[in-house]
Amino acid sequence: MALRLYNTLTAKVEEFQPLHANQVRMYACGPTVYDYGHIGNFRTFIAVDLLYRFLRQSGLDVRYVMNITDVDDKIIRNSARDGVSVQRYTAKYEEAFLEDSAMLNIERPMLVRATEHIPAMADFIGKLVEKGVAYRTEDGSYYFRIAKFPGYGKLSKKDFAGMEDGARVDVDEYEKDSARDFALWKAPKPGEASWDTSIGSGRPGWHIECSVMSMEELGPSFDLHAGGEDLIFPHHENEIAQSEAMTGHPFARFWFHARFLLVEGEKMSKSLGNFFTPRDLILRGHKPSSIRWLLTSVPYRNQLNFTFDGLKSAASSVEKLRNFRFRLTSTQFPAGANPAMAELATETVTRMKSALEDDLNTAQAQAAVFDMARKANAAFDAGEVRKDDVVHLLSAMDKFDEVFAVLKDDDQSKIKSVLEWARAQGRENDISPELLEIAGSAQLSDEQVNQKIEAMSSARKGRDFKTSDALRAELITAGIIVENTKEGVRWRRK
Ligand code: AMP
Ligand code: ZN
């Protein structure tokens, strides 16, 4: 079986075959760095990260490029309002985006910045004018003439045939029914940033940046282009028009769109004010791994409704799997092998793979690993797991985590850095007691916890209960839960 993905361009689920054997070239529209990203944005970025990880796990060599939109209407407006340069304004949010991505275990793609490609964008627009598909207006702005591109509407499945030729729109984002000749380049306005280029002074529109940078890094035709569903129109429709009008070749073959994260039935968005950033949630005492789990728990092509209950149950899912993994690594099993365990592991790997190959059915892949944990836990309890089984079960867990990236217990250090950030920002009031409690458990490293537990056990063996009680109290204060089980002492962080 091979990977099958829904392609917005053909409106069908199709087998994904890269243009060049074994090499995938993909591009995702990245963040507009005018503010902190919210978890709706990160739902899309995580969906693409998951695709990227799965393609690599499937043996493909992937070149994955993402842009940073560090110039657009909002950025120009806000930097002018604050009286700072565009670069200064965006640097802070770009850094925040990178930190948040790392916190959510999003692997870093190759990043390209719009402001570093402005001469190339101007040259590209100049060539579109030579080809007769773009024109200059009196004020020095440039527009794409959509009537000259017969395929306009093929991605968003909109028929623009009856459109008034020459009607224009100069904002970067607009509604479907107001499809017009769109701005490629905007003439300078007093007090706003602009660049001097081969086509005059001004600044690029949002759409041109992705056409220019994606083709520069990946060639005129590449395998896959990704973004959230709101980018289908106008952004991606316009990217296709600009790129294909320029090269005469098909632009991206697959169009991958993640559906929205909703809050009470509405799109999570800055403009509606119904958003949470990853940092907001961490300040409320939630873990980065719970956020990542929640955002992948519903396949990318279904909308996902955000709730705090959902986030809590995500936390408990991650914890169950981590505990299962811990049980595997910390127990002394009797020698030998139980072939049923190796079979269970193999069957789980196959199930996960076929779920992900089925248009990235993340929910099914998660269900497969849970089934394995449940069955193996039952076998543990029945004393049916042997030493040689561990490697098989662990390897299935590792395969799962190569794609889902939630099992490594590194939440505490991430939480601590958010805590420090909040203090530096003077946001003490937003720091919840829950956060302080989990952050407390970060004060002891794994090694220190292990040492204390050993010291505690030997104190108890020597009947020095005072010392062992003191050590236990110290661990509890640090947010460490110590459990005495049949298989010995186990611990975990709160
Ligand atoms: P922006 O920074 O606004 O350019 O958006 C970055 C990415 O987040 C784009 O791919 C958007 O389509 C996506 N996005 C925005 N809001 C949501 C949402 N509520 N759910 C999922 N993706 C979203
Ligand atoms: Zn884009």
Short mmCIF file of C-alpha atoms and ligand atoms in Angstrom, two decimals:
data_model
loop_
_atom_site.label_atom_id
_atom_site.label_comp_id
_atom_site.label_asym_id
_atom_site.label_seq_id
_atom_site.Cartn_x
_atom_site.Cartn_y
_atom_site.Cartn_z
CA MET A 1 0.00 0.00 0.00
CA ALA A 2 1.14 3.53 -0.60
CA LEU A 3 0.18 6.81 0.94
CA ARG A 4 -3.15 8.18 -0.21
CA LEU A 5 -3.93 11.84 0.36
CA TYR A 6 -6.83 14.10 -0.38
CA ASN A 7 -5.85 16.56 -3.09
CA THR A 8 -7.90 19.78 -3.02
CA LEU A 9 -7.01 20.41 -6.66
CA THR A 10 -8.64 17.22 -7.95
CA ALA A 11 -11.09 16.97 -5.04
CA LYS A 12 -10.17 13.29 -4.69
CA VAL A 13 -8.13 11.04 -2.47
CA GLU A 14 -5.18 10.02 -4.64
CA GLU A 15 -2.07 7.95 -4.34
CA PHE A 16 0.81 10.23 -3.47
CA GLN A 17 3.71 9.65 -5.83
CA PRO A 18 6.49 12.24 -5.94
CA LEU A 19 7.57 13.58 -9.34
CA HIS A 20 11.09 12.24 -8.78
CA ALA A 21 11.34 8.79 -7.29
CA ASN A 22 11.96 8.87 -3.55
CA GLN A 23 12.34 12.66 -3.37
CA VAL A 24 9.53 14.81 -2.07
CA ARG A 25 9.56 18.56 -2.47
CA MET A 26 6.96 20.25 -0.34
CA TYR A 27 6.10 23.78 0.70
CA ALA A 28 3.90 25.03 3.51
CA CYS A 29 2.64 28.55 3.99
CA GLY A 30 4.14 29.61 7.27
CA PRO A 31 3.10 32.13 9.87
CA THR A 32 2.49 35.81 9.40
CA VAL A 33 4.68 37.07 12.20
CA TYR A 34 2.61 40.01 13.42
CA ASP A 35 1.62 38.43 16.75
CA TYR A 36 1.90 35.16 18.70
CA GLY A 37 0.48 32.17 16.84
CA HIS A 38 -2.64 30.50 18.28
CA ILE A 39 -3.27 26.78 18.53
CA GLY A 40 -5.46 26.95 15.40
CA ASN A 41 -2.38 27.98 13.44
CA PHE A 42 -0.46 25.23 15.16
CA ARG A 43 -3.07 22.66 14.25
CA THR A 44 -2.14 23.26 10.63
CA PHE A 45 1.60 23.35 11.28
CA ILE A 46 1.42 20.13 13.29
CA ALA A 47 -0.63 18.44 10.56
CA VAL A 48 2.09 19.29 8.04
CA ASP A 49 4.81 18.24 10.50
CA LEU A 50 3.10 14.91 10.90
CA LEU A 51 2.93 14.47 7.13
CA TYR A 52 6.61 15.39 6.86
CA ARG A 53 7.58 12.90 9.57
CA PHE A 54 5.48 10.14 8.04
CA LEU A 55 6.91 10.68 4.55
CA ARG A 56 10.39 10.33 6.00
CA GLN A 57 9.40 7.28 7.99
CA SER A 58 8.15 5.81 4.71
CA GLY A 59 11.69 6.06 3.34
CA LEU A 60 11.35 9.24 1.29
CA ASP A 61 13.87 11.99 1.12
CA VAL A 62 11.91 15.17 1.86
CA ARG A 63 12.83 18.75 1.13
CA TYR A 64 10.36 20.78 3.18
CA VAL A 65 10.31 24.55 2.85
CA MET A 66 8.22 26.96 4.87
CA ASN A 67 8.02 30.71 4.46
CA ILE A 68 7.90 33.31 7.15
CA THR A 69 5.59 36.11 6.06
CA ASP A 70 7.40 39.04 7.55
CA VAL A 71 5.72 41.67 5.39
CA ASP A 72 1.98 42.02 4.75
CA ASP A 73 -0.86 44.50 5.33
CA LYS A 74 -1.09 43.83 9.07
CA ILE A 75 2.65 43.97 9.65
CA ILE A 76 3.04 47.18 7.69
CA ARG A 77 0.14 48.74 9.58
CA ASN A 78 1.30 47.62 13.04
CA SER A 79 4.96 48.55 12.56
CA ALA A 80 3.93 52.01 11.31
CA ARG A 81 1.59 52.34 14.31
CA ASP A 82 4.41 51.43 16.72
CA GLY A 83 6.96 53.55 14.88
CA VAL A 84 9.43 50.69 14.46
CA SER A 85 10.95 49.04 11.41
CA VAL A 86 9.23 45.99 9.89
CA GLN A 87 12.27 43.93 10.78
CA ARG A 88 12.24 45.02 14.39
CA TYR A 89 8.51 44.48 14.64
CA THR A 90 8.55 40.93 13.25
CA ALA A 91 11.76 39.64 14.87
CA LYS A 92 10.07 39.13 18.22
CA TYR A 93 7.17 37.14 16.77
CA GLU A 94 9.36 35.08 14.51
CA GLU A 95 11.38 34.06 17.53
CA ALA A 96 8.20 33.27 19.44
CA PHE A 97 6.99 31.14 16.52
CA LEU A 98 10.23 29.16 16.52
CA GLU A 99 10.09 28.67 20.28
CA ASP A 100 6.45 27.59 20.19
CA SER A 101 7.13 25.21 17.32
CA ALA A 102 10.03 23.63 19.20
CA MET A 103 7.86 23.37 22.29
CA LEU A 104 5.26 21.46 20.27
CA ASN A 105 7.94 19.19 18.78
CA ILE A 106 7.42 20.56 15.30
CA GLU A 107 10.58 19.82 13.35
CA ARG A 108 12.10 22.83 11.78
CA PRO A 109 11.61 22.99 8.01
CA MET A 110 13.89 25.01 5.78
CA LEU A 111 12.70 28.55 6.49
CA VAL A 112 12.64 31.39 3.97
CA ARG A 113 11.79 34.99 4.78
CA ALA A 114 9.76 37.19 2.47
CA THR A 115 11.81 40.32 3.15
CA GLU A 116 14.94 38.53 1.96
CA HIS A 117 13.46 37.86 -1.50
CA ILE A 118 12.00 41.20 -2.48
CA PRO A 119 14.22 41.89 -5.54
CA ALA A 120 13.30 38.44 -6.91
CA MET A 121 9.60 39.19 -6.38
CA ALA A 122 9.92 42.49 -8.24
CA ASP A 123 11.68 40.77 -11.15
CA PHE A 124 8.99 38.11 -11.23
CA ILE A 125 6.26 40.76 -11.40
CA GLY A 126 8.20 42.55 -14.17
CA LYS A 127 8.13 39.32 -16.19
CA LEU A 128 4.41 38.85 -15.60
CA VAL A 129 3.88 42.33 -17.07
CA GLU A 130 5.98 41.38 -20.11
CA LYS A 131 3.81 38.31 -20.55
CA GLY A 132 0.71 40.48 -20.53
CA VAL A 133 -0.88 38.91 -17.42
CA ALA A 134 -0.11 41.78 -15.05
CA TYR A 135 -0.41 45.54 -15.31
CA ARG A 136 0.72 48.65 -13.54
CA THR A 137 -1.75 51.23 -12.25
CA GLU A 138 -1.16 54.95 -12.12
CA ASP A 139 0.01 55.02 -8.53
CA GLY A 140 2.75 52.44 -9.21
CA SER A 141 0.94 49.36 -7.91
CA TYR A 142 0.79 46.13 -9.95
CA TYR A 143 -2.13 43.76 -10.39
CA PHE A 144 -2.61 40.30 -11.83
CA ARG A 145 -5.25 40.24 -14.58
CA ILE A 146 -7.23 37.12 -13.72
CA ALA A 147 -9.11 37.19 -17.04
CA LYS A 148 -5.78 36.24 -18.66
CA PHE A 149 -5.48 33.05 -16.69
CA PRO A 150 -8.18 30.63 -17.87
CA GLY A 151 -7.55 28.23 -15.00
CA TYR A 152 -8.47 30.82 -12.37
CA GLY A 153 -10.79 29.14 -9.89
CA LYS A 154 -9.60 25.57 -10.46
CA LEU A 155 -8.44 25.08 -6.88
CA SER A 156 -11.35 26.74 -5.09
CA LYS A 157 -13.83 25.33 -7.65
CA LYS A 158 -15.31 28.71 -8.22
CA ASP A 159 -16.55 29.86 -11.61
CA PHE A 160 -15.39 33.39 -12.24
CA ALA A 161 -16.52 33.49 -15.88
CA GLY A 162 -19.01 36.32 -15.45
CA MET A 163 -16.57 38.55 -13.63
CA GLU A 164 -16.08 42.13 -14.54
CA ASP A 165 -12.67 42.42 -16.21
CA GLY A 166 -10.33 44.89 -14.55
CA ALA A 167 -12.13 45.20 -11.20
CA ARG A 168 -9.43 45.24 -8.55
CA VAL A 169 -8.82 44.43 -4.94
CA ASP A 170 -5.72 45.58 -3.10
CA VAL A 171 -6.02 43.88 0.28
CA ASP A 172 -4.24 40.59 0.91
CA GLU A 173 -7.25 38.72 2.26
CA TYR A 174 -10.74 38.87 0.80
CA GLU A 175 -13.90 36.85 0.31
CA LYS A 176 -14.58 34.40 -2.49
CA ASP A 177 -17.29 36.40 -4.16
CA SER A 178 -15.11 39.46 -4.42
CA ALA A 179 -12.62 37.78 -6.75
CA ARG A 180 -10.90 40.55 -8.62
CA ASP A 181 -7.58 41.36 -10.17
CA PHE A 182 -5.36 41.11 -7.14
CA ALA A 183 -2.40 43.14 -5.99
CA LEU A 184 1.07 41.82 -6.80
CA TRP A 185 2.82 44.96 -5.65
CA LYS A 186 1.60 47.91 -3.66
CA ALA A 187 2.76 51.45 -4.24
CA PRO A 188 4.35 53.10 -1.20
CA LYS A 189 2.16 54.97 1.23
CA PRO A 190 3.49 57.80 3.38
CA GLY A 191 4.87 56.55 6.69
CA GLU A 192 4.85 52.88 5.58
CA ALA A 193 7.82 50.68 4.74
CA SER A 194 8.77 50.28 1.10
CA TRP A 195 11.57 48.87 -1.04
CA ASP A 196 13.20 50.29 -4.20
CA THR A 197 13.28 47.64 -6.92
CA SER A 198 13.41 46.99 -10.66
CA ILE A 199 9.66 47.75 -10.96
CA GLY A 200 9.72 50.83 -8.76
CA SER A 201 9.25 51.51 -5.13
CA GLY A 202 6.71 49.74 -2.93
CA ARG A 203 6.14 46.40 -1.26
CA PRO A 204 5.03 42.96 -2.40
CA GLY A 205 1.54 41.56 -1.94
CA TRP A 206 1.21 38.45 0.17
CA HIS A 207 0.50 35.97 -2.63
CA ILE A 208 3.55 36.70 -4.77
CA GLU A 209 5.94 35.86 -1.98
CA CYS A 210 4.93 32.20 -1.86
CA SER A 211 5.08 31.74 -5.64
CA VAL A 212 8.55 33.22 -5.82
CA MET A 213 10.06 31.53 -2.80
CA SER A 214 8.55 28.09 -3.35
CA MET A 215 9.71 27.95 -6.97
CA GLU A 216 13.11 29.31 -6.07
CA GLU A 217 13.67 26.55 -3.54
CA LEU A 218 11.77 23.70 -5.15
CA GLY A 219 11.59 24.37 -8.90
CA PRO A 220 8.64 25.33 -11.15
CA SER A 221 6.75 22.09 -10.43
CA PHE A 222 6.89 20.38 -7.10
CA ASP A 223 5.03 17.70 -5.19
CA LEU A 224 2.93 19.23 -2.47
CA HIS A 225 1.78 22.57 -1.19
CA ALA A 226 0.16 22.87 2.23
CA GLY A 227 -1.74 25.30 4.42
CA GLY A 228 -4.93 25.76 6.40
CA GLU A 229 -8.30 25.55 4.63
CA ASP A 230 -8.74 29.34 4.65
CA LEU A 231 -5.78 29.66 2.29
CA ILE A 232 -7.51 27.86 -0.59
CA PHE A 233 -9.00 31.15 -1.68
CA PRO A 234 -7.63 33.63 -2.44
CA HIS A 235 -4.06 32.84 -1.42
CA HIS A 236 -3.46 29.48 -3.09
CA GLU A 237 -5.68 30.21 -6.06
CA ASN A 238 -3.55 33.30 -6.66
CA GLU A 239 -0.30 31.44 -6.18
CA ILE A 240 -1.34 29.00 -8.91
CA ALA A 241 -2.33 31.83 -11.26
CA GLN A 242 0.95 33.73 -10.81
CA SER A 243 3.18 30.67 -10.99
CA GLU A 244 1.54 28.86 -13.89
CA ALA A 245 1.12 32.07 -15.89
CA MET A 246 4.85 32.55 -15.47
CA THR A 247 6.17 29.06 -16.25
CA GLY A 248 3.43 27.41 -18.29
CA HIS A 249 3.94 24.31 -16.11
CA PRO A 250 1.73 22.86 -13.40
CA PHE A 251 2.75 24.40 -10.06
CA ALA A 252 2.16 22.08 -7.09
CA ARG A 253 0.63 18.65 -7.82
CA PHE A 254 -0.93 17.98 -4.45
CA TRP A 255 -2.74 20.60 -2.41
CA PHE A 256 -2.96 19.62 1.23
CA HIS A 257 -5.32 21.65 3.43
CA ALA A 258 -5.86 21.19 7.14
CA ARG A 259 -9.37 21.93 8.37
CA PHE A 260 -10.00 24.46 11.09
CA LEU A 261 -9.66 24.23 14.79
CA LEU A 262 -12.96 25.54 16.11
CA VAL A 263 -14.12 27.02 19.39
CA GLU A 264 -17.81 26.54 20.04
CA GLY A 265 -18.44 25.94 16.37
CA GLU A 266 -16.50 28.95 15.10
CA LYS A 267 -13.05 29.14 13.55
CA MET A 268 -10.43 29.95 16.15
CA SER A 269 -9.05 33.28 14.98
CA LYS A 270 -7.40 36.45 16.10
CA SER A 271 -10.17 38.57 14.67
CA LEU A 272 -12.92 36.76 16.59
CA GLY A 273 -10.85 36.92 19.77
CA ASN A 274 -11.71 33.28 20.57
CA PHE A 275 -8.14 32.03 20.55
CA PHE A 276 -5.56 30.50 22.84
CA THR A 277 -1.86 30.57 22.20
CA PRO A 278 0.22 27.59 23.32
CA ARG A 279 1.65 29.85 26.02
CA ASP A 280 -1.84 30.75 27.29
CA LEU A 281 -2.58 27.07 27.78
CA ILE A 282 0.73 26.33 29.46
CA LEU A 283 0.20 29.22 31.87
CA ARG A 284 -3.08 27.58 32.77
CA GLY A 285 -1.21 24.43 33.72
CA HIS A 286 -1.40 22.34 30.54
CA LYS A 287 1.53 20.52 29.00
CA PRO A 288 2.92 21.03 25.49
CA SER A 289 2.57 17.29 24.84
CA SER A 290 -1.17 17.45 25.68
CA ILE A 291 -1.60 20.25 23.13
CA ARG A 292 0.23 18.32 20.44
CA TRP A 293 -1.76 15.18 21.18
CA LEU A 294 -5.07 17.01 21.14
CA LEU A 295 -4.31 18.69 17.83
CA THR A 296 -3.48 15.38 16.16
CA SER A 297 -6.26 13.36 17.74
CA VAL A 298 -8.74 14.23 15.00
CA PRO A 299 -7.57 13.59 11.42
CA TYR A 300 -6.52 16.78 9.67
CA ARG A 301 -9.40 16.71 7.22
CA ASN A 302 -12.03 16.99 9.94
CA GLN A 303 -12.60 20.14 11.86
CA LEU A 304 -11.70 19.83 15.52
CA ASN A 305 -13.57 21.55 18.29
CA PHE A 306 -11.28 22.79 21.05
CA THR A 307 -12.39 22.15 24.65
CA PHE A 308 -10.57 22.01 27.95
CA ASP A 309 -12.03 18.56 28.56
CA GLY A 310 -10.44 17.48 25.30
CA LEU A 311 -7.14 18.85 26.49
CA LYS A 312 -7.39 16.99 29.79
CA SER A 313 -8.18 13.74 28.10
CA ALA A 314 -5.25 14.33 25.74
CA ALA A 315 -3.03 14.64 28.81
CA SER A 316 -4.29 11.37 30.18
CA SER A 317 -3.72 9.61 26.83
CA VAL A 318 -0.11 10.78 26.74
CA GLU A 319 0.39 9.76 30.34
CA LYS A 320 -0.99 6.27 29.76
CA LEU A 321 1.41 5.70 26.90
CA ARG A 322 4.35 7.14 28.82
CA ASN A 323 3.54 4.93 31.78
CA PHE A 324 3.31 1.91 29.53
CA ARG A 325 6.69 2.75 28.04
CA PHE A 326 8.12 3.30 31.49
CA ARG A 327 6.81 -0.05 32.63
CA LEU A 328 8.58 -1.67 29.68
CA THR A 329 11.89 -0.02 30.39
CA SER A 330 11.92 -0.26 34.18
CA THR A 331 10.73 -3.81 34.85
CA GLN A 332 12.92 -6.87 35.28
CA PHE A 333 11.15 -9.48 33.17
CA PRO A 334 11.86 -13.20 33.37
CA ALA A 335 14.11 -14.54 30.60
CA GLY A 336 12.63 -15.91 27.39
CA ALA A 337 10.09 -14.78 24.85
CA ASN A 338 6.34 -14.86 24.45
CA PRO A 339 5.80 -14.95 20.67
CA ALA A 340 2.36 -13.38 21.10
CA MET A 341 4.04 -10.10 22.14
CA ALA A 342 6.26 -9.89 19.05
CA GLU A 343 3.17 -10.63 16.96
CA LEU A 344 1.21 -7.92 18.75
CA ALA A 345 3.99 -5.41 18.06
CA THR A 346 4.21 -6.30 14.37
CA GLU A 347 0.46 -6.15 13.96
CA THR A 348 0.43 -2.73 15.65
CA VAL A 349 3.12 -1.33 13.36
CA THR A 350 1.14 -2.55 10.34
CA ARG A 351 -2.07 -1.04 11.67
CA MET A 352 -0.42 2.33 12.36
CA LYS A 353 1.12 2.39 8.91
CA SER A 354 -2.09 1.58 7.09
CA ALA A 355 -4.00 4.15 9.16
CA LEU A 356 -1.53 6.89 8.25
CA GLU A 357 -1.43 5.79 4.63
CA ASP A 358 -5.18 6.27 4.59
CA ASP A 359 -5.04 10.07 4.22
CA LEU A 360 -3.23 10.39 7.58
CA ASN A 361 -5.85 8.83 9.78
CA THR A 362 -4.16 9.85 13.02
CA ALA A 363 -7.08 8.75 15.19
CA GLN A 364 -6.78 5.17 13.92
CA ALA A 365 -3.02 5.16 14.39
CA GLN A 366 -3.46 6.31 17.98
CA ALA A 367 -6.12 3.67 18.52
CA ALA A 368 -3.69 1.00 17.30
CA VAL A 369 -0.99 1.95 19.79
CA PHE A 370 -3.53 2.11 22.59
CA ASP A 371 -4.78 -1.37 21.78
CA MET A 372 -1.22 -2.59 21.97
CA ALA A 373 -0.65 -0.93 25.34
CA ARG A 374 -3.89 -2.35 26.70
CA LYS A 375 -3.17 -5.90 25.55
CA ALA A 376 0.45 -5.80 26.66
CA ASN A 377 -0.51 -4.35 30.06
CA ALA A 378 -2.96 -7.21 30.51
CA ALA A 379 -0.19 -9.65 29.62
CA PHE A 380 2.12 -7.95 32.16
CA ASP A 381 -0.47 -8.32 34.87
CA ALA A 382 -0.89 -11.97 33.99
CA GLY A 383 2.91 -12.47 34.14
CA GLU A 384 3.02 -13.33 30.43
CA VAL A 385 5.67 -10.87 29.28
CA ARG A 386 9.27 -12.06 28.91
CA LYS A 387 12.55 -10.24 28.61
CA ASP A 388 12.92 -10.68 24.84
CA ASP A 389 9.47 -9.21 24.15
CA VAL A 390 10.46 -5.78 25.36
CA VAL A 391 12.50 -4.84 22.33
CA HIS A 392 9.56 -5.54 20.00
CA LEU A 393 7.05 -3.57 22.02
CA LEU A 394 9.45 -0.68 22.46
CA SER A 395 10.25 -0.57 18.80
CA ALA A 396 6.53 -0.25 17.95
CA MET A 397 6.27 2.60 20.47
CA ASP A 398 9.28 4.30 18.87
CA LYS A 399 7.76 4.00 15.41
CA PHE A 400 4.62 5.64 16.72
CA ASP A 401 6.60 8.40 18.34
CA GLU A 402 8.70 9.15 15.27
CA VAL A 403 5.49 10.56 13.83
CA PHE A 404 3.48 11.68 16.87
CA ALA A 405 6.37 12.94 19.00
CA VAL A 406 4.75 13.01 22.44
CA LEU A 407 6.40 10.26 24.46
CA LYS A 408 9.62 11.93 25.50
CA ASP A 409 9.04 13.32 28.97
CA ASP A 410 10.41 16.79 28.33
CA ASP A 411 7.40 18.93 29.21
CA GLN A 412 8.89 20.29 32.41
CA SER A 413 11.81 22.12 30.90
CA LYS A 414 9.50 23.66 28.29
CA ILE A 415 7.02 24.69 30.95
CA LYS A 416 9.79 26.29 32.92
CA SER A 417 10.82 28.44 30.01
CA VAL A 418 7.25 29.65 29.56
CA LEU A 419 7.19 30.45 33.24
CA GLU A 420 10.36 32.49 32.92
CA TRP A 421 8.96 34.22 29.85
CA ALA A 422 5.75 35.12 31.70
CA ARG A 423 7.71 36.55 34.61
CA ALA A 424 9.91 38.56 32.26
CA GLN A 425 6.76 39.92 30.60
CA GLY A 426 5.24 40.90 33.93
CA ARG A 427 2.44 38.39 33.49
CA GLU A 428 2.64 36.96 37.03
CA ASN A 429 -1.12 37.21 37.35
CA ASP A 430 -1.61 34.78 34.51
CA ILE A 431 0.49 32.08 36.12
CA SER A 432 -1.86 29.45 37.51
CA PRO A 433 -1.21 27.41 40.68
CA GLU A 434 -1.43 24.28 38.49
CA LEU A 435 1.49 25.55 36.44
CA LEU A 436 3.59 26.25 39.52
CA GLU A 437 2.87 22.79 40.78
CA ILE A 438 3.99 21.06 37.58
CA ALA A 439 6.94 23.38 37.18
CA GLY A 440 8.03 22.47 40.71
CA SER A 441 8.62 18.90 39.64
CA ALA A 442 11.12 20.16 37.11
CA GLN A 443 13.50 21.21 39.83
CA LEU A 444 14.85 17.70 40.16
CA SER A 445 16.45 15.99 37.18
CA ASP A 446 15.61 12.35 36.41
CA GLU A 447 18.98 11.36 37.80
CA GLN A 448 18.41 13.24 41.05
CA VAL A 449 15.01 11.62 41.46
CA ASN A 450 16.52 8.18 40.91
CA GLN A 451 19.23 8.90 43.47
CA LYS A 452 16.70 10.03 46.04
CA ILE A 453 14.56 6.98 45.45
CA GLU A 454 17.55 4.70 45.89
CA ALA A 455 18.52 6.52 49.07
CA MET A 456 14.93 6.22 50.24
CA SER A 457 14.86 2.45 49.62
CA SER A 458 18.14 1.82 51.38
CA ALA A 459 17.07 3.99 54.34
CA ARG A 460 13.93 1.91 54.56
CA LYS A 461 15.89 -1.33 54.37
CA GLY A 462 18.04 -0.06 57.24
CA ARG A 463 14.78 0.76 59.09
CA ASP A 464 15.76 4.44 59.10
CA PHE A 465 12.15 5.58 58.57
CA LYS A 466 12.86 9.15 59.49
CA THR A 467 15.22 9.56 56.54
CA SER A 468 13.03 7.64 54.13
CA ASP A 469 9.96 9.70 55.10
CA ALA A 470 11.90 12.93 54.71
CA LEU A 471 13.05 11.90 51.25
CA ARG A 472 9.56 10.93 50.24
CA ALA A 473 8.22 14.29 51.43
CA GLU A 474 10.92 16.06 49.45
CA LEU A 475 9.93 14.17 46.31
CA ILE A 476 6.25 14.94 46.83
CA THR A 477 6.99 18.64 47.20
CA ALA A 478 8.91 18.50 43.93
CA GLY A 479 5.81 17.04 42.28
CA ILE A 480 7.15 13.50 42.00
CA ILE A 481 4.69 10.68 42.50
CA VAL A 482 6.32 7.56 43.93
CA GLU A 483 4.53 4.24 43.65
CA ASN A 484 5.47 0.91 45.17
CA THR A 485 4.51 -1.85 42.78
CA LYS A 486 5.07 -5.57 42.54
CA GLU A 487 7.91 -4.82 40.17
CA GLY A 488 9.58 -2.34 42.50
CA VAL A 489 9.44 1.40 43.05
CA ARG A 490 8.17 3.48 40.12
CA TRP A 491 7.95 7.21 39.87
CA ARG A 492 6.51 9.81 37.57
CA ARG A 493 6.08 13.53 37.47
CA LYS A 494 2.79 15.12 38.26
P1 AMP B 1 -1.36 33.02 9.48
O1 AMP B 1 -0.24 33.19 10.47
O2 AMP B 1 -2.58 33.76 9.81
O3 AMP B 1 -0.87 33.28 8.06
O4 AMP B 1 -1.80 31.49 9.53
C1 AMP B 1 -0.89 30.44 9.57
C2 AMP B 1 -1.58 29.13 9.22
O5 AMP B 1 -2.59 28.81 10.18
C3 AMP B 1 -2.29 29.14 7.87
O6 AMP B 1 -1.98 27.93 7.19
C4 AMP B 1 -3.76 29.21 8.23
O7 AMP B 1 -4.55 28.61 7.26
C5 AMP B 1 -3.78 28.40 9.51
N1 AMP B 1 -4.94 28.66 10.39
C6 AMP B 1 -5.42 29.85 10.81
N2 AMP B 1 -6.48 29.69 11.66
C7 AMP B 1 -6.65 28.35 11.79
C8 AMP B 1 -7.57 27.52 12.53
N3 AMP B 1 -8.51 28.03 13.33
N4 AMP B 1 -7.45 26.18 12.43
C9 AMP B 1 -6.49 25.63 11.63
N5 AMP B 1 -5.60 26.34 10.91
C10 AMP B 1 -5.67 27.68 10.98
ZN ZN B 2 1.63 31.12 1.13
#
